[in-house]
Coordinates of C-alpha atoms and ligand atoms in Angstrom, one line a residue:
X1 CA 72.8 107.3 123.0
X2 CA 69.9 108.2 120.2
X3 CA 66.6 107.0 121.5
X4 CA 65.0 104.1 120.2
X5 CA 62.4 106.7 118.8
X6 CA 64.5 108.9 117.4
X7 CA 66.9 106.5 115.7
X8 CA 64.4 105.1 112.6
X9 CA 63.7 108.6 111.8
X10 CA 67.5 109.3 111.5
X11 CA 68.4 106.5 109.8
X12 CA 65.6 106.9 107.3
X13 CA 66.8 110.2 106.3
X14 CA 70.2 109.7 105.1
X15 CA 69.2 109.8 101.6
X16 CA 66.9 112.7 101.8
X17 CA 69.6 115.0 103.6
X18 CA 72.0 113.3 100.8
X19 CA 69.4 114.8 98.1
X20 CA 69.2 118.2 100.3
X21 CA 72.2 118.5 102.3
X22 CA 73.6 121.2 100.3
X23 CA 70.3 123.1 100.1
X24 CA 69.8 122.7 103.5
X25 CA 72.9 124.1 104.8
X26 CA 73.3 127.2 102.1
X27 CA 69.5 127.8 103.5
X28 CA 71.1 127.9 107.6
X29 CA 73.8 129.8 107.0
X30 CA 71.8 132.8 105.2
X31 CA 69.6 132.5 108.1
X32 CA 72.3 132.5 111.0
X33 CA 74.2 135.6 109.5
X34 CA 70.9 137.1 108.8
X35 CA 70.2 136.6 112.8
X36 CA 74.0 137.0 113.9
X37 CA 75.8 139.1 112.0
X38 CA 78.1 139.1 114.3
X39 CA 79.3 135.5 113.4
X40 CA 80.3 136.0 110.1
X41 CA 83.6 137.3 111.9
X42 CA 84.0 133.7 113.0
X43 CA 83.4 132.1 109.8
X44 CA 85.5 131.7 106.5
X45 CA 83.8 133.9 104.4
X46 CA 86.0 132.5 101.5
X47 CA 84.8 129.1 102.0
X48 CA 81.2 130.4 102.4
X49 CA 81.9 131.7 98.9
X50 CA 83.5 129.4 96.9
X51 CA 81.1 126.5 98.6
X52 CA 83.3 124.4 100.2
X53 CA 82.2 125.3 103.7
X54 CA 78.4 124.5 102.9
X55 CA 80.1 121.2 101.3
X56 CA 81.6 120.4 104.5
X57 CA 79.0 120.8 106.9
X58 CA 76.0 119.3 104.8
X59 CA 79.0 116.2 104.9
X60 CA 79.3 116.2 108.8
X61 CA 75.7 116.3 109.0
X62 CA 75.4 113.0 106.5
X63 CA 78.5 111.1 108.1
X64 CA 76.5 111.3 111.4
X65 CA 73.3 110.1 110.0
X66 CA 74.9 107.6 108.0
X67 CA 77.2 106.6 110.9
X68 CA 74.7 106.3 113.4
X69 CA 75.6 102.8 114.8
X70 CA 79.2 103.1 114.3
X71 CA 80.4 106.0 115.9
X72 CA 84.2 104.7 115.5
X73 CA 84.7 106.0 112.3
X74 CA 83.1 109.2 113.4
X75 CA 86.3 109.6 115.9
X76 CA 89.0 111.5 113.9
X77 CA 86.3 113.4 112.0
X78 CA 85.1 114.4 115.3
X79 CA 88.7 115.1 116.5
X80 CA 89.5 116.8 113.5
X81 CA 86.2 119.2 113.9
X82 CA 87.2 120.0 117.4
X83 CA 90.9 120.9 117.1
X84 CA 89.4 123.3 114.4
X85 CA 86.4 125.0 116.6
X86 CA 89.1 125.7 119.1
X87 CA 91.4 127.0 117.0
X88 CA 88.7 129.8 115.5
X89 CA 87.3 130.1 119.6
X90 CA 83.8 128.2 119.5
X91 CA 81.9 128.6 123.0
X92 CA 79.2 126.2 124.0
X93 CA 76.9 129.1 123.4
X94 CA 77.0 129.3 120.1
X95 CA 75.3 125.7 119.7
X96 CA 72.1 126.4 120.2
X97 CA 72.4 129.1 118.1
X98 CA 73.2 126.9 114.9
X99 CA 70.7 123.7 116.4
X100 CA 68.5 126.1 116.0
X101 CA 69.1 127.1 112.5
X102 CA 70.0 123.8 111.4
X103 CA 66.7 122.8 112.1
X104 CA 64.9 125.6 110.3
X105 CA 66.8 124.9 107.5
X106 CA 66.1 121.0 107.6
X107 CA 62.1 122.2 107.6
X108 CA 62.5 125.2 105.0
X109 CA 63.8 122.7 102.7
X110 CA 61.8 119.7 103.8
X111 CA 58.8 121.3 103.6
X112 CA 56.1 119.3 104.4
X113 CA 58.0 115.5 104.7
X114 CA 59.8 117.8 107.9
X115 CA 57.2 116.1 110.3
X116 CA 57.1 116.9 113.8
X117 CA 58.5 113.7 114.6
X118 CA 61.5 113.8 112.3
X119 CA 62.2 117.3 113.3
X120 CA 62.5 116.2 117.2
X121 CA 64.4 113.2 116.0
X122 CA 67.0 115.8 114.7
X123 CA 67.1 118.2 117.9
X124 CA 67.9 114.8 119.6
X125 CA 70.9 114.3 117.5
X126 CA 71.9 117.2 116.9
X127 CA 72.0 117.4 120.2
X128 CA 74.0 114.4 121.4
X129 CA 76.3 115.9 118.2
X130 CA 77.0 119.1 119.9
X131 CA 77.3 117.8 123.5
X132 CA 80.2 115.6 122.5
X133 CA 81.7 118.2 121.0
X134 CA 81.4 121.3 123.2
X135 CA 82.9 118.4 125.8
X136 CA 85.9 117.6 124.1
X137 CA 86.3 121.1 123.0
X138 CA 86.3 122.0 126.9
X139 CA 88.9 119.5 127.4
X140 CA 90.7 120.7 124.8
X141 CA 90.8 124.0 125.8
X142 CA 91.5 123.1 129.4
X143 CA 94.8 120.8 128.4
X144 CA 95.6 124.4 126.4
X145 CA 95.1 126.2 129.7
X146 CA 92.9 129.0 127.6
X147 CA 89.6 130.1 127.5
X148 CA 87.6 130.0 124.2
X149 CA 88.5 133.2 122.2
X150 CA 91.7 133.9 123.5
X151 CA 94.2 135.1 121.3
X152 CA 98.2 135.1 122.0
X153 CA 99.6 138.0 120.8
X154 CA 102.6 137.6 118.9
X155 CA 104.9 139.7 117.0
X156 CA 106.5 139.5 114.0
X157 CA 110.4 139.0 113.9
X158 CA 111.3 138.0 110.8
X159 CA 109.3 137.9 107.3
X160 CA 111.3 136.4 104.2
X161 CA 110.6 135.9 101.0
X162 CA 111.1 132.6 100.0
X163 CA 109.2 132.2 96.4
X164 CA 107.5 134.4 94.0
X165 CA 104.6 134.1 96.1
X166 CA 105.7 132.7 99.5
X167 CA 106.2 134.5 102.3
X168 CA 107.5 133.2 106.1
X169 CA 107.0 134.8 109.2
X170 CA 108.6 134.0 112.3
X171 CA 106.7 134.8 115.4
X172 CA 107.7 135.2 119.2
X173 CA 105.5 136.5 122.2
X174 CA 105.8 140.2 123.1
X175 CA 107.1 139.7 125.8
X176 CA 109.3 136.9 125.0
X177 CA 107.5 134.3 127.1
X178 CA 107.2 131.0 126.5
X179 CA 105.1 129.8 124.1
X180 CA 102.4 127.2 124.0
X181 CA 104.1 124.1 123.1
X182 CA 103.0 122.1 119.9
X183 CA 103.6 119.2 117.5
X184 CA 105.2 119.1 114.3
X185 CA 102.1 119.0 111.6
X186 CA 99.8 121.5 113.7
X187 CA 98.7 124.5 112.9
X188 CA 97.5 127.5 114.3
X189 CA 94.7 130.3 113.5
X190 CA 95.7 134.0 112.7
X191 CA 93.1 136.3 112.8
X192 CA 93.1 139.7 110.5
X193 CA 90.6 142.3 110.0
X194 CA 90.1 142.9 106.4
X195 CA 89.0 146.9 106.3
X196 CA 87.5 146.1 102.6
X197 CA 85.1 143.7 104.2
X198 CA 84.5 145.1 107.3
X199 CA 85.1 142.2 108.7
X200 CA 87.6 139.9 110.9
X201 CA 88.6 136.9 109.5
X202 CA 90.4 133.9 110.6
X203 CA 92.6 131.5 108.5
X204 CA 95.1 128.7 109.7
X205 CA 98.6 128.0 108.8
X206 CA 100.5 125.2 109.8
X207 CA 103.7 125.7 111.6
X208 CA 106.7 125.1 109.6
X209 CA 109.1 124.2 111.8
X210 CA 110.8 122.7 114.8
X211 CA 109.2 123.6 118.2
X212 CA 112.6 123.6 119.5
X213 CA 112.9 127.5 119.2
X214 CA 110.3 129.5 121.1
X215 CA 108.9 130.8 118.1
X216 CA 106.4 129.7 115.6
X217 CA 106.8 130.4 111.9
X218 CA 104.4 130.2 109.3
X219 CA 104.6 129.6 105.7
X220 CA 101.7 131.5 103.5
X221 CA 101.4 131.3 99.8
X222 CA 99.3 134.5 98.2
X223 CA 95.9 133.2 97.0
X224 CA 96.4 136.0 93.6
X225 CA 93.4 135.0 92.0
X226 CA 92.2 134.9 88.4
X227 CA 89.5 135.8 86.4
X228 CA 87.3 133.6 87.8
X229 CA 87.8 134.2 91.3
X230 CA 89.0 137.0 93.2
X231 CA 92.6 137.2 95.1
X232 CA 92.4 135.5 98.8
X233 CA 91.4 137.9 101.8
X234 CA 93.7 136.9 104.3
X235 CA 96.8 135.9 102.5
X236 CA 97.6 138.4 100.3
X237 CA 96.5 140.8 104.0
X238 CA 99.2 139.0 105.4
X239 CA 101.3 139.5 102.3
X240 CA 100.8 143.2 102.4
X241 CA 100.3 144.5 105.5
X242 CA 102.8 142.6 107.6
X243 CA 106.1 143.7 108.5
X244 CA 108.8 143.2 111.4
X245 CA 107.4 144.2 114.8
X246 CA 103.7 143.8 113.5
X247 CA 101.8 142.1 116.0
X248 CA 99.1 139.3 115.2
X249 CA 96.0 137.9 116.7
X250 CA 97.0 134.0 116.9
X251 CA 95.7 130.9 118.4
X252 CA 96.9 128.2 120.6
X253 CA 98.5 125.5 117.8
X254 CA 96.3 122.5 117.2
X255 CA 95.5 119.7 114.8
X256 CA 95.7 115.8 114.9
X257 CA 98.0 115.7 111.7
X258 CA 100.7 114.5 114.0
X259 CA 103.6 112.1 113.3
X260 CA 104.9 110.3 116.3
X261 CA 108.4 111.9 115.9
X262 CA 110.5 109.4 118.4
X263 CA 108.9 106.1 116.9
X264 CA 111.7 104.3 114.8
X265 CA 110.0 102.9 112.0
X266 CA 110.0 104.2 108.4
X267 CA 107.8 107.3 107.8
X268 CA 106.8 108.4 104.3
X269 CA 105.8 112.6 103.7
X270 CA 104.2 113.3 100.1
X271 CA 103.3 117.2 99.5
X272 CA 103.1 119.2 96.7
X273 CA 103.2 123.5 96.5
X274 CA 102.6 125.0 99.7
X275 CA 101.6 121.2 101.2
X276 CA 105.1 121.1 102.2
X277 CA 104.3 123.4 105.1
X278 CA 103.7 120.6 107.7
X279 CA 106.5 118.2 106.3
X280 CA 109.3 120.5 107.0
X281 CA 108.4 121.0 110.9
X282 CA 108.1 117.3 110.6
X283 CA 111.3 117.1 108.9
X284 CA 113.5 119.4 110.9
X285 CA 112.2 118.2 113.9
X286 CA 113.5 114.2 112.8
X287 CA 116.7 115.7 111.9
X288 CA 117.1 117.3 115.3
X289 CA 115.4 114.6 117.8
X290 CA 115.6 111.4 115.9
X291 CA 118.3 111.3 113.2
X292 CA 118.4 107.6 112.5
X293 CA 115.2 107.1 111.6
X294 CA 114.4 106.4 107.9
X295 CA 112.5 109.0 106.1
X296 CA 111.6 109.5 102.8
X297 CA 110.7 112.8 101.4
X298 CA 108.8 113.2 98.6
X299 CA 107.1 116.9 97.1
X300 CA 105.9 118.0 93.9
X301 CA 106.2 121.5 92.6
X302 CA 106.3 123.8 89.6
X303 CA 110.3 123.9 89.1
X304 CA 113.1 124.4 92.2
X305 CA 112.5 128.4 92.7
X306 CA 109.0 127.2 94.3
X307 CA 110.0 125.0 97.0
X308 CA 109.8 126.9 100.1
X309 CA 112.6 126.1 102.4
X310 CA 114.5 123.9 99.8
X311 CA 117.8 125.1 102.1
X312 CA 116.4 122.8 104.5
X313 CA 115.3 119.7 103.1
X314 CA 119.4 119.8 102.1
X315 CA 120.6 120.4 105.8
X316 CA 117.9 117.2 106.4
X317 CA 119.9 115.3 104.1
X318 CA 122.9 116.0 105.8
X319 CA 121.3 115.0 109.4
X320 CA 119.1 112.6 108.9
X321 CA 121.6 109.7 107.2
X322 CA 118.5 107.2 106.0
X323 CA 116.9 110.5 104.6
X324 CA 115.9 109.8 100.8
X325 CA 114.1 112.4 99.3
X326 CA 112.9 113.6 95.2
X327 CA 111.7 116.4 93.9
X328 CA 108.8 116.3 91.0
X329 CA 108.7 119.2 88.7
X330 CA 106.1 120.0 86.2
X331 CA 108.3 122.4 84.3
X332 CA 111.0 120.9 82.2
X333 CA 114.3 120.5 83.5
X334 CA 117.3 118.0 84.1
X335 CA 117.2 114.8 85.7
X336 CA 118.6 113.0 88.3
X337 CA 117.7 110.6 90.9
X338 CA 116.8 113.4 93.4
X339 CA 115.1 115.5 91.0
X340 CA 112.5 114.5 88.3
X341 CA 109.9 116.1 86.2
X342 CA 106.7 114.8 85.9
X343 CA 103.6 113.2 88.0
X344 CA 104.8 111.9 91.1
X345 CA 105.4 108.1 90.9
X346 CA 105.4 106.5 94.3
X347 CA 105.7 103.0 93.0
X348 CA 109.5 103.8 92.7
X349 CA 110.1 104.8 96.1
X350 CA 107.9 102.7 98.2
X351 CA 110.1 99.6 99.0
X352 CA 109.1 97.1 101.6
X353 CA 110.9 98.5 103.9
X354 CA 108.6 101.9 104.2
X355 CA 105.7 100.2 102.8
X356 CA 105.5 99.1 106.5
X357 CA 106.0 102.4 107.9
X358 CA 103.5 105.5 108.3
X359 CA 102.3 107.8 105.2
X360 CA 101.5 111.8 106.0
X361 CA 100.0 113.8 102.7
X362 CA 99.6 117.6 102.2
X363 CA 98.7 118.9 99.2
X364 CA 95.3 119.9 96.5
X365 CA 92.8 117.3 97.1
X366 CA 93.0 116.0 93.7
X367 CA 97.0 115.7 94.8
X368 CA 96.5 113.9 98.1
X369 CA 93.7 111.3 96.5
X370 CA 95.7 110.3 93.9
X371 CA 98.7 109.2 96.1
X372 CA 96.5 107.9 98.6
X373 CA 94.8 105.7 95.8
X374 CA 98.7 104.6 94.5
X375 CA 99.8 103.4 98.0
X376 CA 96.2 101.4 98.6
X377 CA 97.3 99.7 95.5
X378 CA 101.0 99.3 96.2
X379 CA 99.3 97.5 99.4
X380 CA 99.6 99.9 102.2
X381 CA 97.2 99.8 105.1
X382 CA 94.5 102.9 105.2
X383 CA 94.9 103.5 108.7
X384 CA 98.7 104.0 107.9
X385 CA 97.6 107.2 105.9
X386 CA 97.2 110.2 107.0
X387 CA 96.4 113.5 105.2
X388 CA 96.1 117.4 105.9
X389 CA 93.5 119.1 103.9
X390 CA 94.0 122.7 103.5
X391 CA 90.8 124.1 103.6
X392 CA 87.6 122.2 105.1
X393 CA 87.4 118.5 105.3
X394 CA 85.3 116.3 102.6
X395 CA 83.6 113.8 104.5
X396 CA 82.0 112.0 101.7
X397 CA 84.3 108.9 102.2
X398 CA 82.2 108.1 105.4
X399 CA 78.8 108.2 103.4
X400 CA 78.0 104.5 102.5
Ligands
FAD501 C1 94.9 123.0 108.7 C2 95.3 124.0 107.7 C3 96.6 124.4 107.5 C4 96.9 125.3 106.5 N1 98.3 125.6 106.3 C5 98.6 126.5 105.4 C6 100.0 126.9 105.2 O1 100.9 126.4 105.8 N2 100.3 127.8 104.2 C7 99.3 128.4 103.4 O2 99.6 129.2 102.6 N3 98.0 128.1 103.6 C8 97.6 127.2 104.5 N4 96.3 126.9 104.7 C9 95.3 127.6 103.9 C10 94.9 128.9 104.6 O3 94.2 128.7 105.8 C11 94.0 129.8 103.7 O4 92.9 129.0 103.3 C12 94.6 130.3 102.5 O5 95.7 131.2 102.9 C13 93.6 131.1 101.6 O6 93.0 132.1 102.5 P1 92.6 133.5 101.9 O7 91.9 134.2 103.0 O8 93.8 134.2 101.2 O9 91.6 133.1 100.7 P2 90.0 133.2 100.8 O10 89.6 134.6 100.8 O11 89.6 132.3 102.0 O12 89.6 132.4 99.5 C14 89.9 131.0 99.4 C15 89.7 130.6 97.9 O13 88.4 130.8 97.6 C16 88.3 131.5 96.4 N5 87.1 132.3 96.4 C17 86.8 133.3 97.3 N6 85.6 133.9 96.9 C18 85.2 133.2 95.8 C19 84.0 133.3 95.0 N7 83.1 134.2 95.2 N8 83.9 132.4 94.0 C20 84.8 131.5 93.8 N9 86.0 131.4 94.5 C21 86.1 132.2 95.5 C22 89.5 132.4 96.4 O14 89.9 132.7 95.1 C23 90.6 131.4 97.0 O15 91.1 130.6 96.0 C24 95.9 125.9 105.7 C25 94.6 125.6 105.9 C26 94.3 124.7 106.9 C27 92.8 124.3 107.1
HEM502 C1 77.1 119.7 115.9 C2 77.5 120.9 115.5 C3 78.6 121.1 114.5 C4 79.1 120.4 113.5 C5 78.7 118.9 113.1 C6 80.1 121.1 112.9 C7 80.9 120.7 111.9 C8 82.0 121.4 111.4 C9 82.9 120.9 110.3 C10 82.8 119.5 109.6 C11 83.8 121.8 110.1 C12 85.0 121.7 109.1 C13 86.2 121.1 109.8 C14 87.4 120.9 108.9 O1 88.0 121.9 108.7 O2 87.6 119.9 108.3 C15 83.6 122.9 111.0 C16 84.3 124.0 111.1 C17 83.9 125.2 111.7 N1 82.8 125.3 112.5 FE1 81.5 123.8 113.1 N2 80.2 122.3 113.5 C18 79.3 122.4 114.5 C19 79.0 123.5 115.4 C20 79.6 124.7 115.2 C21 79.2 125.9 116.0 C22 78.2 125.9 117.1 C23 79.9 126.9 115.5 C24 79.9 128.4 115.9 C25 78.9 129.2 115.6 C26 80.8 126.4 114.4 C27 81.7 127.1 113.7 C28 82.6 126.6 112.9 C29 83.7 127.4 112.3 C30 83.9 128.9 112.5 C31 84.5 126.5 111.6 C32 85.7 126.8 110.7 C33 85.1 127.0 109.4 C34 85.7 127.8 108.5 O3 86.9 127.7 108.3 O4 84.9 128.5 107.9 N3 80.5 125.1 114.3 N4 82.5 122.6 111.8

């Protein structure tokens, strides 16, 4: 517990790190890569670039200020954070190593209001931050039977291409050994080295389906880029330089964006473009393990050629016998009552019946609020929601 010291000098500067957060944490990480260049092999360089990793972090650091005496709601952030340091291999060593930065940032951008005593107030949090996490981290990496930074090594067996700019790959051990079990909706980490950066890099990709097969397959859509910023690193790598019997660097699967597949009531999965990763594991696994449950399916894309793996939502159908599912299109086309064009309109398929039932969302952030806002307002309950953000979490709904 945060001292009785410590804990006005916290409290007092949520809004101060609100007005700095983001200065504070571009500030840390130019001075942790300038220290340890060696971590920018451990980092998303994309996100470091595009800003949403600064975003993030500057958010973590907020939602634990502003949470301070209500660590509840800090729980799945917390759980979220840690599925995600073990999948990229954080050791309790590296801790100190960003405390320490943290902190120089907090007084390079603080300047003088960076008093002695708020400083040490941080360290102290900070502190009680990072041993709650390096704890459950070790426990996760214990129940995964794996020591941090250990990769399995996994080759390539199949690669399709399933849209214009969709690829799957189907994975299996070398040496055809078992792999580490997981649950429909995690993901695991692949990590590349990109020559053109000099760099390794490490991206995750949620598993697309079953776990009934002793492989894991992966569905990755090619980030190509526009004029305003450049093509993805490791996608359009995996894109490019993949083929049968390549072997890749990947992690144990984790993630806590995971459906209780045996419960028996209604169960709701809304994803749009390559969100529908996660619902179709979710969605093959029902129709194998728990075929009378009711599901309704429900994803948004640009016309039928870019649904990945539309062959299998129609084998679902013919499984799963409560199955109802539509497609939304934004490019013109026939309608019927299984395919439409236009926004996604949950009000017509949210009857009573799954209104009671669990929600799981995948998609763009924009995407994802949007249908979260609809079902708060068709009366849903919030903790019935659930959502997978494809890139780093936005924590600002925790900052009062
Ligand atoms: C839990 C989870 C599951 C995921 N599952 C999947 C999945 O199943 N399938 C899938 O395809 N993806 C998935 N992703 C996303 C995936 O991890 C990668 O983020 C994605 O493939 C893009 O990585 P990249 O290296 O190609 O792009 P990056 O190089 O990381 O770039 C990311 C974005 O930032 C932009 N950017 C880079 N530099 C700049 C700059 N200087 N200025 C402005 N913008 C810039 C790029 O244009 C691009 O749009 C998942 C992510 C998470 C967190
Ligand atoms: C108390 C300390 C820490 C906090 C609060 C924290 C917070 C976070 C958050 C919020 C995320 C994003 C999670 C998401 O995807 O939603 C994240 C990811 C990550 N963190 Fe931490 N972290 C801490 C310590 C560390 C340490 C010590 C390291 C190692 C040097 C580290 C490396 C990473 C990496 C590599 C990612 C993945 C980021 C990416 O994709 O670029 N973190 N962390």
């Amino acid at each position: 517990m945060l001292s009785a010291k410590a804990k006005p000098y916290i409290e007092a500067s949520v809004p101060v790190l609100r007005e700095h957060g983001l200065a504070i944490t571009t500030y840390f990480y130019k001075s942790m890569f300038e220290a340890h260049p060696e971590l920018k092999n451990l980092f998303n360089m994309g996100n470091q670039a595009n800003g949403s990793q600064q975003q993030s972090l500057a958010a973590a650091v907020f939602a634990y200020a502003a949470n301070i005496e209500n660590t509840a709601a800090l729980i799945p952030v917390i759980e979220r954070i840690v599925h995600k340091h073990v999948s990229v291999g954080i050791k309790p060593e590296h801790y100190p190593i960003v405390g320490k930065h943290l902190l120089l940032a907090i007084q390079h951008v603080l300047g003088d209001a960076a008093t002695t005593a708020l400083l040490g107030a941080w360290a102290e949090a900070y502190s009680l931050l990072a041993d709650a996490l390096i704890d459950a981290e070790k426990r996760l990496y214990h129940a995964h039977r794996q020591q941090p930074d250990e990769w399995l090594k996994l080759k390539i067996i199949d690669k399709q291409h399933l849209t214009d700019h969709v690829i799957a790959l189907t994975l299996q051990a070398i040496d055809q050994q078992t792999l580490p079990a997981f649950k429909p909706g995690q993901y695991i980490s692949v990590a590349v080295n990109i020559e053109e950066l000099g760099l390794r890099q490490i991206r995750q990709y949620s598993l697309s389906d079953s776990p009934s097969k002793n492989t894991y397959r992966i569905t990755v859509k090619r980030e190509i880029g526009d004029e305003y910023k450049p093509k993805g690193q490791v996608s359009n790598w995996l894109h490019q330089h993949t083929r049968v019997g390549s072997v890749l660097d990947v992690s144990h699967p984790c993630g806590n964006f995971t459906p209780d597949i045996q419960d028996e009531f209604p169960i709701t999965l809304i994803s749009a473009g390559v969100g529908i990763t996660p619902m179709i594991s979710v969605l093959n696994t029902i129709a194998s393990e728990n075929p009378n449950r009711p599901v309704l399916f429900l994803h948004a894309a640009r016309n039928r050629a870019n649904v990945a793996h539309i062959a299998e939502i129609e084998h679902a159908k013919r499984q799963i016998k409560q199955l109802q599912s539509t497609l939304y299109f934004s490019e013109a086309q026939s309608q019927n009552a299984e395919e439409r064009q236009g926004s996604m309109d949950l009000s017509l398929h949210v009857t009573p019946e799954f209104k009671t039932g669990s929600f799981y969302i995948c998609g763009p952030q924009g995407f994802m609020d949007e249908q979260r806002e609809t079902l708060l307002e068709l009366g849903v309950t919030p903790e019935n929601i659930y959502r997978e953000v494809f890139g780093p979490e936005s924590l600002n709904h925790l900052i009062h």
